[in-house]
mmCIF file of C-alpha atoms in Angstrom:
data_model
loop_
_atom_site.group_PDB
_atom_site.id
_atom_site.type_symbol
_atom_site.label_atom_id
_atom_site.label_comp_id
_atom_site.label_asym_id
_atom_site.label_seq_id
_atom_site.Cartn_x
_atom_site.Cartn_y
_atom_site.Cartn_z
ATOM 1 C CA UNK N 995 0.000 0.000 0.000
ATOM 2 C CA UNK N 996 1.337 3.966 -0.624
ATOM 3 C CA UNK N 997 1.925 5.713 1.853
ATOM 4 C CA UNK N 998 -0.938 8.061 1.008
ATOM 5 C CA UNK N 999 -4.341 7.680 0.536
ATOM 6 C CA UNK N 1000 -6.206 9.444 -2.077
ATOM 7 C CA UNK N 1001 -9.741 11.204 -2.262
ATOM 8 C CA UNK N 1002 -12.358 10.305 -5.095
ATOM 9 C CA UNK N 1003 -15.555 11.550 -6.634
ATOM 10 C CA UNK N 1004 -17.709 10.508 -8.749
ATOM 11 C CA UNK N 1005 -20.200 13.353 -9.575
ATOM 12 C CA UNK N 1006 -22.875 14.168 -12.385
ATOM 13 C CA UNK N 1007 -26.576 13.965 -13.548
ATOM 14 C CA UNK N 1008 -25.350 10.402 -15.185
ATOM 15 C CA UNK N 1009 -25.822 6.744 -13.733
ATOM 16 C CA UNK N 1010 -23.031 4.521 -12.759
ATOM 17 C CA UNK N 1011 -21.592 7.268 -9.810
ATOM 18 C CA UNK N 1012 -22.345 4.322 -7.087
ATOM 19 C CA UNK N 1013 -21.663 1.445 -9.324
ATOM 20 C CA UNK N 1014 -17.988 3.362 -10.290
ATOM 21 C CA UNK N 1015 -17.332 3.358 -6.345
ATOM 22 C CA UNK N 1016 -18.322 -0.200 -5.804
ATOM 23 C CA UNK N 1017 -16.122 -1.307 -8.801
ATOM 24 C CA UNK N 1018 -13.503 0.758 -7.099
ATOM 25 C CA UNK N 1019 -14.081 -1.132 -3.525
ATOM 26 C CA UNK N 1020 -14.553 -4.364 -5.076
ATOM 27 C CA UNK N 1021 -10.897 -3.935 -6.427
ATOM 28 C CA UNK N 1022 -9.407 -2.748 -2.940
ATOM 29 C CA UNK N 1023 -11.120 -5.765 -1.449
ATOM 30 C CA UNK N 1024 -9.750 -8.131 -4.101
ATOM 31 C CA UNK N 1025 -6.212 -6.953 -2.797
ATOM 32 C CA UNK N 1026 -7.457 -7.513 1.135
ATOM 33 C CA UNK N 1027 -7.849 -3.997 1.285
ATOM 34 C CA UNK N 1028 -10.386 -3.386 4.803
ATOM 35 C CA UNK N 1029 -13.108 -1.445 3.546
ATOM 36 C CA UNK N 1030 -15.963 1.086 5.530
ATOM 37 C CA UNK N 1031 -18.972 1.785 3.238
ATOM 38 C CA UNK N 1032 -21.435 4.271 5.044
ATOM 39 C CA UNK N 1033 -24.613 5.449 2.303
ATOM 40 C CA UNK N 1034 -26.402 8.888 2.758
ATOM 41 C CA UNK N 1035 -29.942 9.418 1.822
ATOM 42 C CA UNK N 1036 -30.184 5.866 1.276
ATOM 43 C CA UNK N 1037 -32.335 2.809 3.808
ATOM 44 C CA UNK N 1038 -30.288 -0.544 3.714
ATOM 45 C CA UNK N 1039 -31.914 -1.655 0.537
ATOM 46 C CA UNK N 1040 -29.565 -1.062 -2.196
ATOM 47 C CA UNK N 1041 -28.782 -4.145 -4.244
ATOM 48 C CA UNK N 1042 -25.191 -3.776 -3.774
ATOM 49 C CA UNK N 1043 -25.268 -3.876 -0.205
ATOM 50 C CA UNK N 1044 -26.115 -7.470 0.144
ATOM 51 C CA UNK N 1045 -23.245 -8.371 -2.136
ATOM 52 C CA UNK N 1046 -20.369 -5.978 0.056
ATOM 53 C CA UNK N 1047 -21.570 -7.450 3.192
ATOM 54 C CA UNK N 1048 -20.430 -11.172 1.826
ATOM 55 C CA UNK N 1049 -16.673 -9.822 1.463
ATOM 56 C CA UNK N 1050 -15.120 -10.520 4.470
ATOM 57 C CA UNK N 1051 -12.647 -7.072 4.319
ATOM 58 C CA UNK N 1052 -16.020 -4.744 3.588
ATOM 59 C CA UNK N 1053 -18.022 -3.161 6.626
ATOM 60 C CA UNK N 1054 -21.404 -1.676 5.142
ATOM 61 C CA UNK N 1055 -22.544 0.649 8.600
ATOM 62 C CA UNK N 1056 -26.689 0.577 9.044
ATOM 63 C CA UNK N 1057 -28.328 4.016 7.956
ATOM 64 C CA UNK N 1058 -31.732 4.857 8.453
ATOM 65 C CA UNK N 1059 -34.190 2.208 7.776
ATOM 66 C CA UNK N 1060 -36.758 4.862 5.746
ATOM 67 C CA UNK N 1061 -35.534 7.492 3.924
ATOM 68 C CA UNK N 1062 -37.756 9.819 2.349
ATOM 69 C CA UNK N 1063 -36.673 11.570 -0.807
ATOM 70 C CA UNK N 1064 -35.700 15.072 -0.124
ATOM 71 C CA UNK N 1065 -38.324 16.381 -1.890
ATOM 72 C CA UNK N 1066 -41.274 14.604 0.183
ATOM 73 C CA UNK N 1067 -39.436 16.051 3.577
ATOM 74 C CA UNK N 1068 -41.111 18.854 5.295
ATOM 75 C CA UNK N 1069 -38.734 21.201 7.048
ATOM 76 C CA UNK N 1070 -38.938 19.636 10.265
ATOM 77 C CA UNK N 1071 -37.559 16.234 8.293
ATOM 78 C CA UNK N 1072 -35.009 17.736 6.598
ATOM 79 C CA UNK N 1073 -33.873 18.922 9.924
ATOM 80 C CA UNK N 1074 -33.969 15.632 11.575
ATOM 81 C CA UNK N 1075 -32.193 14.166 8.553
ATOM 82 C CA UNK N 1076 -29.339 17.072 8.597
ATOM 83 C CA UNK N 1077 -28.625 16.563 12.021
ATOM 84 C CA UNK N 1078 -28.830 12.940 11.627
ATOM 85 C CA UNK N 1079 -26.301 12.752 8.948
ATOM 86 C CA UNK N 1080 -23.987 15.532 10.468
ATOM 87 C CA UNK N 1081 -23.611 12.839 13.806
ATOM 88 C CA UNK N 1082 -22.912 10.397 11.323
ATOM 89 C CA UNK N 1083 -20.241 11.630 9.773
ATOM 90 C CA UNK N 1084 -19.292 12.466 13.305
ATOM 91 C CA UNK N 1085 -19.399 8.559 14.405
ATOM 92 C CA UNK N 1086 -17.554 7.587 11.577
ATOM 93 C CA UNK N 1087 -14.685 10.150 11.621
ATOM 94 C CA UNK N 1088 -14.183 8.403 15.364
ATOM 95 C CA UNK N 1089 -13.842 4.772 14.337
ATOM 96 C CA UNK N 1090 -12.542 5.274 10.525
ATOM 97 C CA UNK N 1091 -8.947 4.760 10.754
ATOM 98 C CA UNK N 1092 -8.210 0.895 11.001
ATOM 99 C CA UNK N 1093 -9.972 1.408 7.022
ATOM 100 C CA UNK N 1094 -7.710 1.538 4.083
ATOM 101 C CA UNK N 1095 -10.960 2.578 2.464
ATOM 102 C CA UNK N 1096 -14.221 4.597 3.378
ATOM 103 C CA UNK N 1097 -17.246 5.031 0.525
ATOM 104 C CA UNK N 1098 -19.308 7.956 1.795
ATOM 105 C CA UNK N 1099 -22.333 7.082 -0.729
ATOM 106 C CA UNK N 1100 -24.063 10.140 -1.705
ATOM 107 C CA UNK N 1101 -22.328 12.499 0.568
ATOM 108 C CA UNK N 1102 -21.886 14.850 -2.107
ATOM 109 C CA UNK N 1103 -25.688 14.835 -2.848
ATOM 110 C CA UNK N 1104 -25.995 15.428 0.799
ATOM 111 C CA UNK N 1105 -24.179 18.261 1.332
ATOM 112 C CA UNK N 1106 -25.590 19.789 -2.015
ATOM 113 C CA UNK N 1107 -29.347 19.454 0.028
ATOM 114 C CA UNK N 1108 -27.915 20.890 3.143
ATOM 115 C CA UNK N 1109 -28.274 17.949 4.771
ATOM 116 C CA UNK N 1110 -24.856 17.499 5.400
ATOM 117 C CA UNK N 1111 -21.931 20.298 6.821
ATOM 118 C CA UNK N 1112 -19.844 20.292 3.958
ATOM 119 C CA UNK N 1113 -17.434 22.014 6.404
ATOM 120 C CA UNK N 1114 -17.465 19.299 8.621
ATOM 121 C CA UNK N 1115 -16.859 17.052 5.394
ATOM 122 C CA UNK N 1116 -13.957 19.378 4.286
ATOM 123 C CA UNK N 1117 -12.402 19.166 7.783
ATOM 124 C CA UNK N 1118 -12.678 15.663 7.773
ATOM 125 C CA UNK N 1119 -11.324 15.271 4.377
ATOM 126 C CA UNK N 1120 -8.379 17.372 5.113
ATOM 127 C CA UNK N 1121 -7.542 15.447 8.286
ATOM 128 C CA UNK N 1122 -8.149 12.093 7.283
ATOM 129 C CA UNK N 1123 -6.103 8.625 8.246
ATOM 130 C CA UNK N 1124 -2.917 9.598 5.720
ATOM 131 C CA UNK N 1125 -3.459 6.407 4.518
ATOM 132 C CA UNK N 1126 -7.161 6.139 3.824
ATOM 133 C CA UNK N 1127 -8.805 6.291 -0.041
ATOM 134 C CA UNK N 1128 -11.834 7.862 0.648
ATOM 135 C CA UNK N 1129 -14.704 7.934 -1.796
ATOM 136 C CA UNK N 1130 -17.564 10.451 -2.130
ATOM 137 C CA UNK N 1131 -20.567 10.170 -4.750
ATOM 138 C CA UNK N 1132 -23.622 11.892 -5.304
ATOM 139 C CA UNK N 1133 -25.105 14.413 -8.199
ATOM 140 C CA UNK N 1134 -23.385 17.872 -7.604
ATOM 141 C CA UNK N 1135 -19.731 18.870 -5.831
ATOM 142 C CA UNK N 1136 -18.820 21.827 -5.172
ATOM 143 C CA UNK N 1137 -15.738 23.851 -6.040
ATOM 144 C CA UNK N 1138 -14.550 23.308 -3.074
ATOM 145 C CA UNK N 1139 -15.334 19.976 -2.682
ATOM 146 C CA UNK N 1140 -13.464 19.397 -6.433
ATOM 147 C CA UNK N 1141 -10.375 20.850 -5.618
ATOM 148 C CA UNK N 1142 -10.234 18.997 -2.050
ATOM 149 C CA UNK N 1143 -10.079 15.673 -3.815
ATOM 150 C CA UNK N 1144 -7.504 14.101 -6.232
ATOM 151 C CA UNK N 1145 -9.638 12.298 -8.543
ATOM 152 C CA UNK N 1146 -12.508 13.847 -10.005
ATOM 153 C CA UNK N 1147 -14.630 12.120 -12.275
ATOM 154 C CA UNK N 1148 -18.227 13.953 -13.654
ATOM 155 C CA UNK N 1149 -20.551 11.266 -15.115
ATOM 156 C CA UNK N 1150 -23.035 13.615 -17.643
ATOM 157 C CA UNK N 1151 -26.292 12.220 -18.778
ATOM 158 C CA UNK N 1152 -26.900 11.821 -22.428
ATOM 159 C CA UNK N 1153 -29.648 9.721 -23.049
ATOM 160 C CA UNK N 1154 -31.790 7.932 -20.039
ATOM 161 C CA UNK N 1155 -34.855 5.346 -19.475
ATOM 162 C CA UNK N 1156 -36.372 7.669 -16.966
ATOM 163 C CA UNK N 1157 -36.334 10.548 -19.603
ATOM 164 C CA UNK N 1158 -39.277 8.740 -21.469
ATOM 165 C CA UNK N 1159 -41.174 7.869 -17.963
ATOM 166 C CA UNK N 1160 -39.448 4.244 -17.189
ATOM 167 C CA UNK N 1161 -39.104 4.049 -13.459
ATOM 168 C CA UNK N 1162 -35.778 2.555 -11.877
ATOM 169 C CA UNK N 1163 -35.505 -0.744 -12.146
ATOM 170 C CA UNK N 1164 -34.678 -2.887 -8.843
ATOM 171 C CA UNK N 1165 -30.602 -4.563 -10.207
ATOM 172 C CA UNK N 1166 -29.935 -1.896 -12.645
ATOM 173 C CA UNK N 1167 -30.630 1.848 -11.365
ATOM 174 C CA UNK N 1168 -30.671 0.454 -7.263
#
């Protein structure tokens, strides 16, 4: 392993931001890499999750068991769900550092919502385990967000099912 572990995003209005990080942990955890995968704005649902929790090296943390999509929240939700996600992040900067890896799934998406300090993120970020990759997804980053990381990779819609009213299908889209 380097000496120094990189940050990664995956960002955009195109699919295949999630799927790019689990390809990405999926590879670390083919080397024995240990791996921390915590998902924003998402229940414990996702199709991937049953497959990362088989790999012995991967460590997929519980979120909320309902999440509402941020535009069904009333204000009092998205309250509950910013401070909810802010102690997250808080947990997992605590325990983070045995990890060669952390995925923070859709981070990016929640700090774009406010539902997530994107100082606290930045702080984090810039104090980090020297060693630790960390991975951040999710539609929009900011500027600052961009130049924090070292990878930065925009996925951009062109042509999409959902365009023409097909719903997400459970295996391909979640």
């Amino acid at each position: 392993m380097t000496d120094t572990g990189r940050i990664h995003i995956y960002y955009g209005d195109g699919k295949g931001k999630t799927t790019a990080a689990m390809g990405l942990i999926m590879r670390a955890a083919g080397y024995g890499r240990k791996i921390l995968v915590y998902q924003f704005l998402k229940d414990n649902s996702s199709g991937e999750r049953a497959v990362l929790e088989a790999l012995p090296t991967v460590t997929c943390l519980p979120g909320r068991d309902r999440v509402k999509f941020y535009n069904q929240m009333n204000s009092e939700e998205k309250a509950e769900a910013a401070h909810y996600n802010n102690k997250a992040l808080d947990e997992i900067v605590k325990f983070c550092s045995p990890f060669d890896m952390l995925l923070l799934d859709e981070a990016l998406c929640a700090v774009a919502l406010g539902l997530l300090n994107e100082d606290k993120l930045l702080s984090f970020l810039e104090h980090k385990p020297k060693e630790q990759e960390v991975i951040l997804t999710g539609r929009e980053a900011s500027d600052r967000i961009i130049q924090a990381a070292d990878y930065a990779t925009k996925m951009h819609k062109i042509k999409h099912p959902y365009d023409i009213g097909i719903k997400a299908r459970p295996g391909i889209e979640y």
